[in-house]
Coordinates of C-alpha atoms (C1' of nucleotides) in Angstrom, one line a residue:
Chain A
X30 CA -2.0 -42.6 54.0
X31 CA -4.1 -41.6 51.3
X32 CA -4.5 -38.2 50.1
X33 CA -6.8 -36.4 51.3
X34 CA -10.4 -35.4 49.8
X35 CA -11.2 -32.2 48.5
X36 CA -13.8 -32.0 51.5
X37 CA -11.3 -32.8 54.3
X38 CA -9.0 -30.2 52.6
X39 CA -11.7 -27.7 52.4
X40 CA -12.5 -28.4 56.4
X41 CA -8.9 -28.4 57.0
X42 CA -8.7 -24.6 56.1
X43 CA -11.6 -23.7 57.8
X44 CA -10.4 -25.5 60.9
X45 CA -7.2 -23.7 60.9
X46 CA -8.7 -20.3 60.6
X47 CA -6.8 -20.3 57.1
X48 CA -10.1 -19.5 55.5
X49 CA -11.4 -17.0 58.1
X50 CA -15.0 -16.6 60.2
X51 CA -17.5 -15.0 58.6
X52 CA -15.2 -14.9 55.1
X53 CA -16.8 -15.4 52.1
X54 CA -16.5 -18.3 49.3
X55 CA -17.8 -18.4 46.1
X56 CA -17.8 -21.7 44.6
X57 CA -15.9 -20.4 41.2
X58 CA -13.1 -18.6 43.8
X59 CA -12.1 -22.0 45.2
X60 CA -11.6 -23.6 42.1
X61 CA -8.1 -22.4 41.2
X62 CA -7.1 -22.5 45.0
X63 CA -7.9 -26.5 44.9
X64 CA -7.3 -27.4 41.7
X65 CA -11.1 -28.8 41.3
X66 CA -14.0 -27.9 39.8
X67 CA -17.0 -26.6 40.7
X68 CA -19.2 -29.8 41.0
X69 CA -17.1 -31.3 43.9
X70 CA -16.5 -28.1 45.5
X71 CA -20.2 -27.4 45.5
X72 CA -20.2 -31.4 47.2
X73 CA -17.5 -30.4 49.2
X74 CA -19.3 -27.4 50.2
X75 CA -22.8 -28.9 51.1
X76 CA -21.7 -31.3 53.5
X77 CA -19.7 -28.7 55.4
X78 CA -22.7 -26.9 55.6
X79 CA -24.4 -29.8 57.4
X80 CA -21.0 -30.1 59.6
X81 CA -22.1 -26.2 60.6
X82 CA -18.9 -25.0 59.3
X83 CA -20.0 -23.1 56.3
X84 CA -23.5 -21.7 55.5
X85 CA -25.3 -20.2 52.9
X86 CA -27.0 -16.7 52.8
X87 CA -28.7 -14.8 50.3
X88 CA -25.8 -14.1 48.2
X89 CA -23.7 -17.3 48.5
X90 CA -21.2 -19.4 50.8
X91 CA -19.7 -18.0 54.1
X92 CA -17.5 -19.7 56.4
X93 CA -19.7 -19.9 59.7
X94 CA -18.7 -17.3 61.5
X95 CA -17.8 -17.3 65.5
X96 CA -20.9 -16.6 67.6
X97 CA -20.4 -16.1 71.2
X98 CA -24.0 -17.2 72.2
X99 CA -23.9 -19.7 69.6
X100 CA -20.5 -21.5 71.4
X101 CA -22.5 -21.4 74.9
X102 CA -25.1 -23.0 73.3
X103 CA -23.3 -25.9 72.0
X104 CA -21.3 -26.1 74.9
X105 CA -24.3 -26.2 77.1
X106 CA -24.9 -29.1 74.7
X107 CA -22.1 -30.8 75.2
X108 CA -22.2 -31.5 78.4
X109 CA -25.6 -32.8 78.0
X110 CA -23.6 -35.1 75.7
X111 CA -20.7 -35.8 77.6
X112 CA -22.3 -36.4 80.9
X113 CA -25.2 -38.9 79.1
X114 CA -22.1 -40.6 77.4
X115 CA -19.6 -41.2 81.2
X116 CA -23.0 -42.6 82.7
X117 CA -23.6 -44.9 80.0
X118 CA -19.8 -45.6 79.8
X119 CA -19.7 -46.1 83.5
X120 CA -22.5 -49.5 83.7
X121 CA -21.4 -50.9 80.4
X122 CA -18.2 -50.0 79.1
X123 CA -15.9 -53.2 79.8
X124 CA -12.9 -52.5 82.3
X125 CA -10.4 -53.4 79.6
X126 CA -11.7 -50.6 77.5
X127 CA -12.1 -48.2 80.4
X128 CA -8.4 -48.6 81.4
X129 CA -7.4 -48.1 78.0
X130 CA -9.5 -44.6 78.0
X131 CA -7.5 -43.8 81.1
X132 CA -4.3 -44.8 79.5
X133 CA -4.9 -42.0 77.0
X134 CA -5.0 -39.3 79.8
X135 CA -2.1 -40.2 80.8
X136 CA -0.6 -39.9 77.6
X137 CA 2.5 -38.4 75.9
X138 CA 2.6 -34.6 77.3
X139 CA 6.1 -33.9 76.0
X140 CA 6.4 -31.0 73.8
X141 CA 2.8 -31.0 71.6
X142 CA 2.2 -28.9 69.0
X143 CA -0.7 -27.4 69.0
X144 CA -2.3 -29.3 66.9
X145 CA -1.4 -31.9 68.5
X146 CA -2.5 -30.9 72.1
X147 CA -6.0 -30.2 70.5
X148 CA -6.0 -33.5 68.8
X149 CA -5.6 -35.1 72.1
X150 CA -7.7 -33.5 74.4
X151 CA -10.9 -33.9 71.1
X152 CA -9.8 -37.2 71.1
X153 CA -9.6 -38.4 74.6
X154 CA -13.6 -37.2 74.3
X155 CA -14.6 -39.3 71.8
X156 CA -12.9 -42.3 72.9
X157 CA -14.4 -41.6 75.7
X158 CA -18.3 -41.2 74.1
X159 CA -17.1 -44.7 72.3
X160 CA -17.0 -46.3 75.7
X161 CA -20.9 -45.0 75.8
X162 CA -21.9 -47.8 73.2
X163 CA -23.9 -45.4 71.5
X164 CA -22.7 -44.9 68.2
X165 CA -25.4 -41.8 68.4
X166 CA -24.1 -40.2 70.8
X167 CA -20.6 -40.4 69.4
X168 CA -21.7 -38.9 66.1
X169 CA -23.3 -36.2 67.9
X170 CA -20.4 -35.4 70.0
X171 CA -18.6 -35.6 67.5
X172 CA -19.9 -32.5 65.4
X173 CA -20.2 -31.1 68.4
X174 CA -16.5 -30.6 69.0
X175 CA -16.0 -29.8 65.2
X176 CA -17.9 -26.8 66.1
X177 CA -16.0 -26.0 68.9
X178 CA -12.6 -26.4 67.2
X179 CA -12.2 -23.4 66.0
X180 CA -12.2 -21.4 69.5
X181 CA -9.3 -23.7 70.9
X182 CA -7.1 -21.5 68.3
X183 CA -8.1 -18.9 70.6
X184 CA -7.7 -20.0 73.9
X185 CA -4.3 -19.7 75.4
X186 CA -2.9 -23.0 76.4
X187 CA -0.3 -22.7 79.3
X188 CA 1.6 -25.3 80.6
X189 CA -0.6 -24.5 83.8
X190 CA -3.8 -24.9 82.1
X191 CA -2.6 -28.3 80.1
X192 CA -1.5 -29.5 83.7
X193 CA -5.1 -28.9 84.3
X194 CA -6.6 -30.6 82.0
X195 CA -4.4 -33.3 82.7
X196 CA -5.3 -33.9 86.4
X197 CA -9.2 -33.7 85.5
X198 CA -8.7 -36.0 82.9
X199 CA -7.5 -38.5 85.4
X200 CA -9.8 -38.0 87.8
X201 CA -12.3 -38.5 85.6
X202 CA -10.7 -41.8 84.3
X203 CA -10.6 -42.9 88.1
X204 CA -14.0 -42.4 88.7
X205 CA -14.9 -44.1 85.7
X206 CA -12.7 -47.6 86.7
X207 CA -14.6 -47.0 89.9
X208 CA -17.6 -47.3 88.2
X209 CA -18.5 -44.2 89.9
X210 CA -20.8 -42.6 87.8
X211 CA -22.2 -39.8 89.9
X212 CA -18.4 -38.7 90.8
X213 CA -17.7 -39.6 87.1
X214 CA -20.3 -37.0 86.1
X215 CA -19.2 -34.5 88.9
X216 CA -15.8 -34.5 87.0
X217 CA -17.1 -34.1 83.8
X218 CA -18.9 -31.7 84.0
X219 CA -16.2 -29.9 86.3
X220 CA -13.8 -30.3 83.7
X221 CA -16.4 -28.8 81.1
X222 CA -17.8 -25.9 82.9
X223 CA -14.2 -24.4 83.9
X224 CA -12.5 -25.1 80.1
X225 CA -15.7 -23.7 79.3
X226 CA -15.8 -20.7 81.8
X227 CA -12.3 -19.6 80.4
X228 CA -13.3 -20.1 76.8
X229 CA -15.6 -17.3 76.8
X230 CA -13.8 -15.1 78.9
X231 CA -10.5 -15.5 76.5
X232 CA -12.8 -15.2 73.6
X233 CA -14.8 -11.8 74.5
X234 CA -11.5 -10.7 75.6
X235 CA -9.9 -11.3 72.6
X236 CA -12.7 -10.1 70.6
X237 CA -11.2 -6.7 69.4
X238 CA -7.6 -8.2 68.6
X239 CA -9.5 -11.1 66.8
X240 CA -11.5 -8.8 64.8
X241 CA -8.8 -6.7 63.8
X242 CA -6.8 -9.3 62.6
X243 CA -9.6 -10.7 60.0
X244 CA -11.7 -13.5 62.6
X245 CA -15.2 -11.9 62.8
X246 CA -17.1 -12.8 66.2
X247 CA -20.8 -12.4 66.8
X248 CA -23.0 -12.4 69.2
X249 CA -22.3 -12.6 73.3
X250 CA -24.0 -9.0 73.6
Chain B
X11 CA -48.3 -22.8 50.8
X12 CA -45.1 -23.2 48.6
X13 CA -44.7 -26.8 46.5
X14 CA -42.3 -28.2 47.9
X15 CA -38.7 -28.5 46.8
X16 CA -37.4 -31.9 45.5
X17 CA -35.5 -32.6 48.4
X18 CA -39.1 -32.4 50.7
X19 CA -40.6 -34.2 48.2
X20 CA -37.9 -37.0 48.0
X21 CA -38.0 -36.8 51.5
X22 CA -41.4 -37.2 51.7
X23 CA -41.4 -40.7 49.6
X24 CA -38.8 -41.8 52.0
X25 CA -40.8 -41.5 55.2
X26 CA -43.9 -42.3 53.6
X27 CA -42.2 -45.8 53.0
X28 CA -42.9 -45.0 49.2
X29 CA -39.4 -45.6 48.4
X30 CA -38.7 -48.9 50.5
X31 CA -36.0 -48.7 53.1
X32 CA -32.9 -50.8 51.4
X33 CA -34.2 -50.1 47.7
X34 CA -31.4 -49.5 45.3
X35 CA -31.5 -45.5 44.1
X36 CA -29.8 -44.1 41.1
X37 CA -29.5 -40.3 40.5
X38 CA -30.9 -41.2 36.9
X39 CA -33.0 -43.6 37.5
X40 CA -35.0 -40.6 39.7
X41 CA -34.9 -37.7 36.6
X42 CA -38.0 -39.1 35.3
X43 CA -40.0 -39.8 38.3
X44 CA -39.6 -36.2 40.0
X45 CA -38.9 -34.1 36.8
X46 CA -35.1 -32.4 37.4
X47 CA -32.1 -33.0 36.4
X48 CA -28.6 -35.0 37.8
X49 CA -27.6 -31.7 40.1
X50 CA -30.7 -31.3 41.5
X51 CA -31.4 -34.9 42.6
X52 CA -27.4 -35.4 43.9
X53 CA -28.0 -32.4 45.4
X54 CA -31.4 -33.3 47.8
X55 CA -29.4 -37.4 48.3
X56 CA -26.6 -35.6 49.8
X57 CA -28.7 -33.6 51.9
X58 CA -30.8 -36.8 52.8
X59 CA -27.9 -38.4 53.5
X60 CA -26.5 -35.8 56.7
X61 CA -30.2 -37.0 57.7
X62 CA -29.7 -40.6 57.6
X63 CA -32.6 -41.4 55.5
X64 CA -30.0 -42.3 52.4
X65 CA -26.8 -44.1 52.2
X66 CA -23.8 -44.6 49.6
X67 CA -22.3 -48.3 49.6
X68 CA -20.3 -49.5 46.8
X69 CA -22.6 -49.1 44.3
X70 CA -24.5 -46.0 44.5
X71 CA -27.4 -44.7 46.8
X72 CA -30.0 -46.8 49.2
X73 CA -32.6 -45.7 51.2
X74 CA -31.4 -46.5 54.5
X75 CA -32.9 -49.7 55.9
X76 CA -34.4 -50.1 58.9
X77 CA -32.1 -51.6 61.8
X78 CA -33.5 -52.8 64.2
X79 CA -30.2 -52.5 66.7
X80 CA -30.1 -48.8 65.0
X81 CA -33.3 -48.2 65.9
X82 CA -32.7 -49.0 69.7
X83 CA -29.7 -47.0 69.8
X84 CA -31.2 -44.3 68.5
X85 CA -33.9 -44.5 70.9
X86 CA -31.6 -44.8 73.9
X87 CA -30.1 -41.2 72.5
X88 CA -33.4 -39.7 72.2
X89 CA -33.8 -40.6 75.8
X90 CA -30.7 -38.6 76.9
X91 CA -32.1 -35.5 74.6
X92 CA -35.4 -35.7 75.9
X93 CA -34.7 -36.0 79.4
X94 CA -32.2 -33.1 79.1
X95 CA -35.3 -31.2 77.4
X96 CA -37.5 -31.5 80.0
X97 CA -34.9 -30.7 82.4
X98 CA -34.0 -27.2 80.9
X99 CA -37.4 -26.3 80.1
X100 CA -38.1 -26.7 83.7
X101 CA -35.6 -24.3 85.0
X102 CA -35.7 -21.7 82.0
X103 CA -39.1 -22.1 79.9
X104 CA -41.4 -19.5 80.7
X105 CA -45.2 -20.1 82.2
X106 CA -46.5 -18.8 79.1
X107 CA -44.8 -21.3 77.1
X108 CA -45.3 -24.0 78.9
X109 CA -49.0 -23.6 79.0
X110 CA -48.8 -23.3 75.5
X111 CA -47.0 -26.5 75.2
X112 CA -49.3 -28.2 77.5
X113 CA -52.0 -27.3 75.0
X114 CA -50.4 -28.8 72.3
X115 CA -50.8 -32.5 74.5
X116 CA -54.7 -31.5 75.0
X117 CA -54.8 -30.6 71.4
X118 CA -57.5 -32.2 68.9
X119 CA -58.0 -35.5 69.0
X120 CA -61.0 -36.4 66.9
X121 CA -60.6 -38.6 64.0
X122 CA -56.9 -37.8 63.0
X123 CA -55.3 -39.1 59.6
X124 CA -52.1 -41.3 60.7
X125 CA -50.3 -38.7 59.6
X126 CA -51.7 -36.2 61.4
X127 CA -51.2 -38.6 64.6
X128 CA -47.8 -39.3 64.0
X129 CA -47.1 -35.0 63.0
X130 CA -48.8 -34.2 66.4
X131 CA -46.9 -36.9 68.3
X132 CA -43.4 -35.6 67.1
X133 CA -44.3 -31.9 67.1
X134 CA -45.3 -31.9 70.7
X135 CA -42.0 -33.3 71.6
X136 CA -40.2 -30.9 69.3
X137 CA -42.0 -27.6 70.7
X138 CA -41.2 -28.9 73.9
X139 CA -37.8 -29.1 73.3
X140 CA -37.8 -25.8 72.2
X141 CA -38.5 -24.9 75.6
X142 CA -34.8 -25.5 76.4
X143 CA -33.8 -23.1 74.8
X144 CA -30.9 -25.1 73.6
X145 CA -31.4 -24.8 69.8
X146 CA -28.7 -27.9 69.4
X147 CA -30.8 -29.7 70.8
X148 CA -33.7 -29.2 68.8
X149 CA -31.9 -29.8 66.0
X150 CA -30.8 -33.0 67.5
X151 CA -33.9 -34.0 68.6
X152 CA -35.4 -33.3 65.1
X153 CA -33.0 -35.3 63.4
X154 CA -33.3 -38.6 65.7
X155 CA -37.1 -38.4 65.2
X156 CA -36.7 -38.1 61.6
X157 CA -34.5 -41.4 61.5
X158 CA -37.4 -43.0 63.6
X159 CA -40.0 -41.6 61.6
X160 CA -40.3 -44.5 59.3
X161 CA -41.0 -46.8 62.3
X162 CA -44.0 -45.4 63.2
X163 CA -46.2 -46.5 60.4
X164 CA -45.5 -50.1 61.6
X165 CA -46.7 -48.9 65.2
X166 CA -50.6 -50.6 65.2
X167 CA -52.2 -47.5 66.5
X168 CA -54.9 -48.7 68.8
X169 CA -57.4 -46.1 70.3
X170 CA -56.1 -47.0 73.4
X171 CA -52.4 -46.3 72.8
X172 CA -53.6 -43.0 71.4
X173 CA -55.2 -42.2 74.6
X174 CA -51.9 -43.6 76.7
X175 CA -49.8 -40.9 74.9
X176 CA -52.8 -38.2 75.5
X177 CA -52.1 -39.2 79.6
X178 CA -48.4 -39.3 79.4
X179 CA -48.1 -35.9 77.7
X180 CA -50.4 -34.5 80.0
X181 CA -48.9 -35.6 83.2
X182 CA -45.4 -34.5 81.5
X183 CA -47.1 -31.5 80.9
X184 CA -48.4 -31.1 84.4
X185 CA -44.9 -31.9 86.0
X186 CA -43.0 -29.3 83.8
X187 CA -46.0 -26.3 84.8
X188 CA -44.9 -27.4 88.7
X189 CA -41.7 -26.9 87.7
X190 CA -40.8 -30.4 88.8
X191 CA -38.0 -31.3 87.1
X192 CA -37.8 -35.3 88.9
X193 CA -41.0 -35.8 88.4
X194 CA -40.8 -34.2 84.5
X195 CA -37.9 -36.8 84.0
X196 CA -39.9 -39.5 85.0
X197 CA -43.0 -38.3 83.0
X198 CA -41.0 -38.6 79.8
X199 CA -38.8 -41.6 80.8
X200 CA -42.0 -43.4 81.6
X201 CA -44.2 -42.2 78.2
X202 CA -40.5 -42.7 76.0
X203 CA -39.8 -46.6 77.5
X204 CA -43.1 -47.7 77.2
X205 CA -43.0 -46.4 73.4
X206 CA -39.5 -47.9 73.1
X207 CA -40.5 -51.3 74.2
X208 CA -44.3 -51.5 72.3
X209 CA -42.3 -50.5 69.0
X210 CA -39.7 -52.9 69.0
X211 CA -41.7 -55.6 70.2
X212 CA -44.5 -54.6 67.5
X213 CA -41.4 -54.4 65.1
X214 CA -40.1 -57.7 65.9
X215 CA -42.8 -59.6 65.4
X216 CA -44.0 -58.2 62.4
X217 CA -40.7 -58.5 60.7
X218 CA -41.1 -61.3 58.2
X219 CA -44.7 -60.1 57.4
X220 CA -42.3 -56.1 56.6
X221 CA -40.2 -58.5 54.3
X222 CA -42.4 -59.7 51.9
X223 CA -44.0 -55.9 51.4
X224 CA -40.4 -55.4 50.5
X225 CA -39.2 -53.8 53.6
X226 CA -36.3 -54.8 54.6
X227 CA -35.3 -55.3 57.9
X228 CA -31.9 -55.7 59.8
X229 CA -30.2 -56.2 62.6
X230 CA -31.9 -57.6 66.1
X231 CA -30.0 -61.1 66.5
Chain C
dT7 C1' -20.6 -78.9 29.4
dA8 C1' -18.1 -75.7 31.6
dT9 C1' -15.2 -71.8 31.6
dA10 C1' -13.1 -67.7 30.1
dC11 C1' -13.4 -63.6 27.8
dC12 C1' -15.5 -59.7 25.8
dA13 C1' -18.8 -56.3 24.9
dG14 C1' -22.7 -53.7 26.4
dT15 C1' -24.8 -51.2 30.0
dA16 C1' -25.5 -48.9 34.2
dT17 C1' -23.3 -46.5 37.9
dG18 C1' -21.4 -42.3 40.3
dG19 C1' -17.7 -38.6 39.6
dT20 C1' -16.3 -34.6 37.0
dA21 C1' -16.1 -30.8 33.8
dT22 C1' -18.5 -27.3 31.5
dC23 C1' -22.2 -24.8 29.7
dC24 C1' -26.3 -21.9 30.2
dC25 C1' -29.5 -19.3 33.0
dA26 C1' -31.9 -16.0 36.2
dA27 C1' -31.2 -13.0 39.8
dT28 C1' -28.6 -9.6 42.1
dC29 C1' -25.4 -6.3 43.2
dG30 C1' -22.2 -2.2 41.8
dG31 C1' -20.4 1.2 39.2
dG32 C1' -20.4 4.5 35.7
dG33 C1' -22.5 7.5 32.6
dG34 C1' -26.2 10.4 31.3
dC35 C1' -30.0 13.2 32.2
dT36 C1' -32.3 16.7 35.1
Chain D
dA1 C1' -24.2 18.6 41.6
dG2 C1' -27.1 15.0 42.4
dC3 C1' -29.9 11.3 41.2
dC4 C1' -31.5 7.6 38.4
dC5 C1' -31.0 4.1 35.1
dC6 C1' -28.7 0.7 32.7
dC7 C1' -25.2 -2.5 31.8
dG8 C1' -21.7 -5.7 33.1
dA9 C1' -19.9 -8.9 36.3
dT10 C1' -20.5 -12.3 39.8
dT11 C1' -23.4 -15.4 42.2
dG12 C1' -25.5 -20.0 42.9
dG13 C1' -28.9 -23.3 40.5
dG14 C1' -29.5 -26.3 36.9
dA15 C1' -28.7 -29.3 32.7
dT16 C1' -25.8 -32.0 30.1
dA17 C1' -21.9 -34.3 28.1
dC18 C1' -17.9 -37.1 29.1
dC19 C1' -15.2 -40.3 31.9
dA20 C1' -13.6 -44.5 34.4
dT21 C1' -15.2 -48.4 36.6
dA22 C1' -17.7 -52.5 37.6
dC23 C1' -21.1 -55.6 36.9
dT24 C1' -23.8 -58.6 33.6
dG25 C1' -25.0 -61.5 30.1
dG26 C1' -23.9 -63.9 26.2
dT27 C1' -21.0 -66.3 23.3
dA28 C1' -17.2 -68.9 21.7
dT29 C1' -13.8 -72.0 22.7
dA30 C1' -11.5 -75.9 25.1

DNA sequence: TATACCAGTATGGTATCCCAATCGGGGGCT
DNA sequence: AGCCCCCGATTGGGATACCATACTGGTATA
């Protein structure tokens, strides 16, 4: 394992809410905190702006900030995504690969971090948008979900809920080794619209608590 | 009218096919020819880069060749955006806009430059996209046709095929004012595969003829 | 003649400067 | 007391010098 870069460091701390929503950066502040200088920050710093995680205003850098209408936007996206990737995944995606897919739903449950529960359930996705064929599609799904990843902080993750996404998981995988694709879509974009559904009501419940403790959130009227 | 920045006008050799896809860049070698500096010109590549029209390999900065496999996969994704378009446009867009937007398919057609053609052709599809709603998708949509861009000044743009667009848009056009959302999908699936299939065909053929103007041109068994 | 080595050159990566613009605060004037 | 102006600090944008690396071409040696 190598190091990492200066860029996956910088997203690291964005991803973790270390560096909060809506906070401001100046390219000079970060130095001392990374021990680099400005020229890769400011590389560092452009290509998180064309992730969406950071964005420039009229007086510098701000960590993108949460924005409620902004997250049912890209989630609206995503199932356009999602459900183009299980239908394309469905006719070509080779049985081997499918059942390997499935295997991961089925995966390891016991005792996950956080971090590790999110990096399973993002994963199992894009595996998933693999099986699609369409490295397109992947990419796009992919910075779709990096966008997203900031909210799952917010979301409370029960045993019940995890159970949850365990069973839609797997019936999704079913209907995918069926070669189902109408019931794989069904189940897609079940399993989107409810984690989806509880998101935003988690998130505008939240809101005041969230605010208060530094995580600014936008939008959602 | 602003003049344009260095990365619009570096962008603007790159489509143009002024800088030839696969043609070795270096951030110095460029100083002289668009009049900045090192920071400037990194700067603009890395932006190009998050839109595919440049690459880093091992040795510093190409122009992102054209791929014939990449281009079909790309064209496959603009498919799923498209359709998804049309789709939300036809439940949400309103009657005003859609007029508006059929307009835009009944819009001048007298002795256009290519570029003009090829500007009309991809802003219709983009202002119909905005029709969605779905601002992710825009900007999705806008980046795949800027990665196809390129391909389109090796199109032969008969009069005929400029009139087979003008019918395909409007009867997409007269599908989304009916609120038809099959019939919408079918409109754009139709006008999108037919474009698909003349391009890479056209492509194809003309390959060897592309390679000794000094485009290069990969992939496509 | 063929091969190995070495120097020159070109590359992107990095560290610093300088610059213009902008925002805030403090002091002075009314 | 209140308002205005000016100066200083901070910002990103740009220019440039320096670095390590890797390729290239030529030369000298076996």
């Amino acid at each position: 394992m190598t190091e990492p870069t200066l860029h996956e460091r910088l997203r690291q701390a964005i991803l973790s809410l270390d560096l909060a929503p809506g906070q401001r950066l100046s390219e000079r502040g970060l130095e001392p905190e990374f021990g680099a200088s400005r020229t890769p920050i400011r590389a560092a710093l452009m290509r998180l702006e064309s992730e969406g995680l950071v964005r420039r205003d009229a007086k510098g850098w701000i960590v993108t900030p949460l924005d409620l209408d902004e997250i049912a936007t890209i989630s609206e996206f995503r199932e356009v995504l999602e459900v183009a990737g299980v239908r394309l995944s469905c006719e070509r995606a080779s049985s081997a690969d499918l059942e390997a897919a499935a295997e991961l739903a089925r995966a390891p449950r016991p005792r996950e971090t956080p971090e590790e529960s999110i990096g399973m359930g993002t994963s199992f996705h894009l595996e998933l948008a693999k099986l699609s064929g369409n490295l397109f599609l992947v990419t796009a799904l992919d910075g779709v979900l990096t966008r997203l990843y900031r909210t799952r902080w917010l979301e409370v993750t029960t045993p019940e809920s995890r159970a949850r996404t365990h069973v839609e998981h797997e019936k999704l995988a079913r209907a995918l080794i069926a070669r189902d694709a109408d019931a794989a879509e069904l189940a897609i974009l079940e399993h989107l619209r409810g984690g989806r559904a509880r998101l935003l009501e988690s998130l505008a419940g939240e809101r005041q608590r969230l605010r208060a403790s530094g995580v600014s959130i936008e939008g959602g009227m």
